[in-house]
Short mmCIF file of the C-alpha atoms (twelve columns), coordinates in Angstrom:
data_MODEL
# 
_entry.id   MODEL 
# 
loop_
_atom_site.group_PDB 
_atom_site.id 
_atom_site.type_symbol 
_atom_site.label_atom_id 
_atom_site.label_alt_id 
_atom_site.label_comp_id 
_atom_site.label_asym_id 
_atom_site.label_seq_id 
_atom_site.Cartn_x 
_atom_site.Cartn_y 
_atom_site.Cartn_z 
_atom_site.pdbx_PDB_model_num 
ATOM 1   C CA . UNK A 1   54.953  -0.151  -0.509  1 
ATOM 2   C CA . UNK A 2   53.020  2.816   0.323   1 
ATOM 3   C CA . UNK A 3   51.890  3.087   -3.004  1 
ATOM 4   C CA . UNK A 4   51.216  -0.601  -4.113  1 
ATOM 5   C CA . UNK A 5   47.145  -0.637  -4.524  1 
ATOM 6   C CA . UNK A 6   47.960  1.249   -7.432  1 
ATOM 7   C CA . UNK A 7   50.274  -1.020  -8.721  1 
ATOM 8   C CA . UNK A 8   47.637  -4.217  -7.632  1 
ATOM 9   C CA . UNK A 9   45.151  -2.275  -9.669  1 
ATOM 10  C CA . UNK A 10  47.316  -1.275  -12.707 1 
ATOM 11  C CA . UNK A 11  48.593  -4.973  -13.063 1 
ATOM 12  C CA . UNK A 12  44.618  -6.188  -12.944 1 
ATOM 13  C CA . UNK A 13  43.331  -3.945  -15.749 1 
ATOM 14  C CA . UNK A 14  46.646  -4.532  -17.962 1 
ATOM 15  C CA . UNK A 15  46.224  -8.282  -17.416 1 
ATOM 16  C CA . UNK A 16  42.636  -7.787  -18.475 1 
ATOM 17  C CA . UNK A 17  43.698  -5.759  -21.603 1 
ATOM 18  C CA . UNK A 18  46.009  -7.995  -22.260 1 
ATOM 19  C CA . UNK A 19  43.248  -11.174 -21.949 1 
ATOM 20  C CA . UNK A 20  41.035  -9.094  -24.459 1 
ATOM 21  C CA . UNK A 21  43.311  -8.270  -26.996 1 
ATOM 22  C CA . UNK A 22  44.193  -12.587 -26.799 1 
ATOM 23  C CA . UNK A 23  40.843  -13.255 -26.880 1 
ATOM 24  C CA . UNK A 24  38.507  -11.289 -28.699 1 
ATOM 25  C CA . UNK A 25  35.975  -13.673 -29.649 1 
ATOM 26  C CA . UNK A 26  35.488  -15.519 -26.625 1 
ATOM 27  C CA . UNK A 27  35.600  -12.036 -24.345 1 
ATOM 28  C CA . UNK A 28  32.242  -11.299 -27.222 1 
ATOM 29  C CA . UNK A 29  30.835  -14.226 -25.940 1 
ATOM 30  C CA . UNK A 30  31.009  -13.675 -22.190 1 
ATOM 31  C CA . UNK A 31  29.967  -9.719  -22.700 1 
ATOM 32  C CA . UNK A 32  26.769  -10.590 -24.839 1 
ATOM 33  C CA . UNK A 33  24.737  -11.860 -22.414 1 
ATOM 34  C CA . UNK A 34  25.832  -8.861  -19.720 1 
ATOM 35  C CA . UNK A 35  24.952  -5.915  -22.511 1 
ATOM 36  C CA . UNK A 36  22.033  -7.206  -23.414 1 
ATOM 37  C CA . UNK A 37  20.645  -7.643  -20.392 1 
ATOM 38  C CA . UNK A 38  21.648  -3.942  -19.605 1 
ATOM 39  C CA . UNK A 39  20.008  -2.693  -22.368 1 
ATOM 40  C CA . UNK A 40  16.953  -4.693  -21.000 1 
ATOM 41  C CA . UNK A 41  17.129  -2.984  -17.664 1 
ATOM 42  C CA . UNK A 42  17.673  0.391   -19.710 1 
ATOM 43  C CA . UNK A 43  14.328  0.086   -21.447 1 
ATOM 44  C CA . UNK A 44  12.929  -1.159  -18.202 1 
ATOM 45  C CA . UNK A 45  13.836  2.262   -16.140 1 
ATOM 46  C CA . UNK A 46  13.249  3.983   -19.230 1 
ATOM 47  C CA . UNK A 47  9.272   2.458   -18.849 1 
ATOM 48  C CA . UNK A 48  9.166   2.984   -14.938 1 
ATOM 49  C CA . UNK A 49  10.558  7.331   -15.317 1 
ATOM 50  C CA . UNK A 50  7.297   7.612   -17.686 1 
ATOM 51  C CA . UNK A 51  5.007   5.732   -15.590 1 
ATOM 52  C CA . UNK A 52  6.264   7.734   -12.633 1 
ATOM 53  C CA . UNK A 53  6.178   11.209  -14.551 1 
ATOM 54  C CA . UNK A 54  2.490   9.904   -15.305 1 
ATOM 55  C CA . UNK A 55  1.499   9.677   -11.692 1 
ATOM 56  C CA . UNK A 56  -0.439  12.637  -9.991  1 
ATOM 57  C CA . UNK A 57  0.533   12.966  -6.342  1 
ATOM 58  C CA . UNK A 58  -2.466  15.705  -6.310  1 
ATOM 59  C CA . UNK A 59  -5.293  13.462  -7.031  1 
ATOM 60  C CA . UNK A 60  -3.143  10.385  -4.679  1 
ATOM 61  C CA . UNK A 61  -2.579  12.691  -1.937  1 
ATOM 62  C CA . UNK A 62  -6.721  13.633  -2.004  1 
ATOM 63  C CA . UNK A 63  -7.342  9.836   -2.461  1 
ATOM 64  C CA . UNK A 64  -4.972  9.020   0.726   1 
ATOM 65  C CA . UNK A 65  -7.194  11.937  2.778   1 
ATOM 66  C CA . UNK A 66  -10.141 10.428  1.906   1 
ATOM 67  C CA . UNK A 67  -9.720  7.261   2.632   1 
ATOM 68  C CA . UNK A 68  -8.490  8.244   5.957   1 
ATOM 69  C CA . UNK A 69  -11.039 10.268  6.902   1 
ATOM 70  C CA . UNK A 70  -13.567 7.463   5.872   1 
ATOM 71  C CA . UNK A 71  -11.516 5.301   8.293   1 
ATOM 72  C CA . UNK A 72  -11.507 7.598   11.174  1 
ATOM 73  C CA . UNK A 73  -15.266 7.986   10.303  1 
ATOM 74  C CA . UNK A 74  -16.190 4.217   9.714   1 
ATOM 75  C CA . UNK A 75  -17.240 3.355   13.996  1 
ATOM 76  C CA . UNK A 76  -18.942 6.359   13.830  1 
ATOM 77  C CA . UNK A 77  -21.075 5.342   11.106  1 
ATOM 78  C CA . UNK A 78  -21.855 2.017   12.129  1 
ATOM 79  C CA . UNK A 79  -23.137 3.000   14.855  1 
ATOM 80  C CA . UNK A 80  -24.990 5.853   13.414  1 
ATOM 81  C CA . UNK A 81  -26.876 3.065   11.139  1 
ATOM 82  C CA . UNK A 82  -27.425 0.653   14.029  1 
ATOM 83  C CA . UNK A 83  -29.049 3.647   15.985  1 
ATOM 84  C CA . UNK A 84  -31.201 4.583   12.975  1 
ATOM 85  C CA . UNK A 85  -32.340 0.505   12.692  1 
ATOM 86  C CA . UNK A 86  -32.507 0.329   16.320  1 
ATOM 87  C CA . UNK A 87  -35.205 3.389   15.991  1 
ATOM 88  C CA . UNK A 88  -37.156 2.059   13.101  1 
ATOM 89  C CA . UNK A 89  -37.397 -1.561  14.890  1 
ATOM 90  C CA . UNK A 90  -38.504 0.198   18.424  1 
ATOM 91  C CA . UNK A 91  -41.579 2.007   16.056  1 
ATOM 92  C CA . UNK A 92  -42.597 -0.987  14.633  1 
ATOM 93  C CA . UNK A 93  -42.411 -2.844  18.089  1 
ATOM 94  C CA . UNK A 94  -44.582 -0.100  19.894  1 
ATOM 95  C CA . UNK A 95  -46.807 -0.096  16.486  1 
ATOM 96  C CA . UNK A 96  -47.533 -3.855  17.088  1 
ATOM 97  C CA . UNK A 97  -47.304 -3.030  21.450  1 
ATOM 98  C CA . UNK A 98  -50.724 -1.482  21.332  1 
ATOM 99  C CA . UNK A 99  -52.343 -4.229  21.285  1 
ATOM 100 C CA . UNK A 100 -50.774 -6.692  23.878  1 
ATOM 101 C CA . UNK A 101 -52.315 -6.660  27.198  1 
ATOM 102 C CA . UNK A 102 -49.170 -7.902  29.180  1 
ATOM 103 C CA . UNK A 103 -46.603 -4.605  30.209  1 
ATOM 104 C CA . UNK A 104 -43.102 -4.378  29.843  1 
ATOM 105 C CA . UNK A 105 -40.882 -6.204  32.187  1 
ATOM 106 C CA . UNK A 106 -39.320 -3.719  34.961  1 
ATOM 107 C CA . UNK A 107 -35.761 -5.493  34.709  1 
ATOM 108 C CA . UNK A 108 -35.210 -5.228  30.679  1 
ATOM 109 C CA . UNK A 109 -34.545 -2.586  29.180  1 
ATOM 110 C CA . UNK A 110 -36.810 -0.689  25.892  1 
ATOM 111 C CA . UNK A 111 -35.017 -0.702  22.532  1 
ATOM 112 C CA . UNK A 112 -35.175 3.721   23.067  1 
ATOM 113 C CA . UNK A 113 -32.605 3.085   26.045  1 
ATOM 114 C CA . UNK A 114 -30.529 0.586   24.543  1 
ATOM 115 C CA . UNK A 115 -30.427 2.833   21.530  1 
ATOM 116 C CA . UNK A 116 -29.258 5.520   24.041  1 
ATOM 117 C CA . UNK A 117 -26.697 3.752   25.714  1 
ATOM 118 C CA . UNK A 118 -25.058 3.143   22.434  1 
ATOM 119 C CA . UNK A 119 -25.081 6.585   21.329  1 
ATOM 120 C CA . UNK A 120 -23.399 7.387   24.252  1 
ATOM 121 C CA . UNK A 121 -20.336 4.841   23.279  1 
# 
């Protein structure tokens, strides 16, 4: 008994052998469809090793640092451009400012210290 998977397995594969050599034309048509779909998934990994030999890490691994840096960079750039149209804007307000007779109001604040306060973010 200690020894009876072996005989469980010995009895399956005979039986099978057995089956095979019974049927031969009918184990053809039950193994057709199974080979040739293995030879499909054959030429399949055969396809994905080249296209993966193909691949350079170098120029993906440069891509990847770029890409993060640009990320890590992006706030910083948006507010580097709103700072830059914030500045343009407050010279063409004081440009058209010279000739208004009314001053600024004490409680709001000038486009120069809003642009401050947002460098300062």
């Amino acid at each position: 008994m200690r020894n009876f998977h072996i005989l469980v397995f010995a009895f399956v594969f005979i039986s099978g052998a057995v089956w095979v050599g019974l049927n031969p034309d009918q184990t053809v048509t039950m193994i057709k469809p199974v080979v040739e779909d293995a030879e499909e998934l054959a030429q399949m990994a055969e396809t994905v090793y080249v296209a993966v030999a193909s691949i350079n890490f170098e120029a993906s691994v440069n891509e990847a640092i770029v890409v993060y840096t640009a990320a890590l960079r992006m706030p910083s750039m948006v507010l580097e451009r709103v700072d830059h149209n914030l500045k343009h804007a407050s010279e063409r307000i004081t440009g058209l400012g010279s000739h208004s007779v009314a001053p600024p109001s004490a409680d709001k604040l000038t486009l120069r210290e809003v642009s401050a306060k947002l460098k300062d973010l």
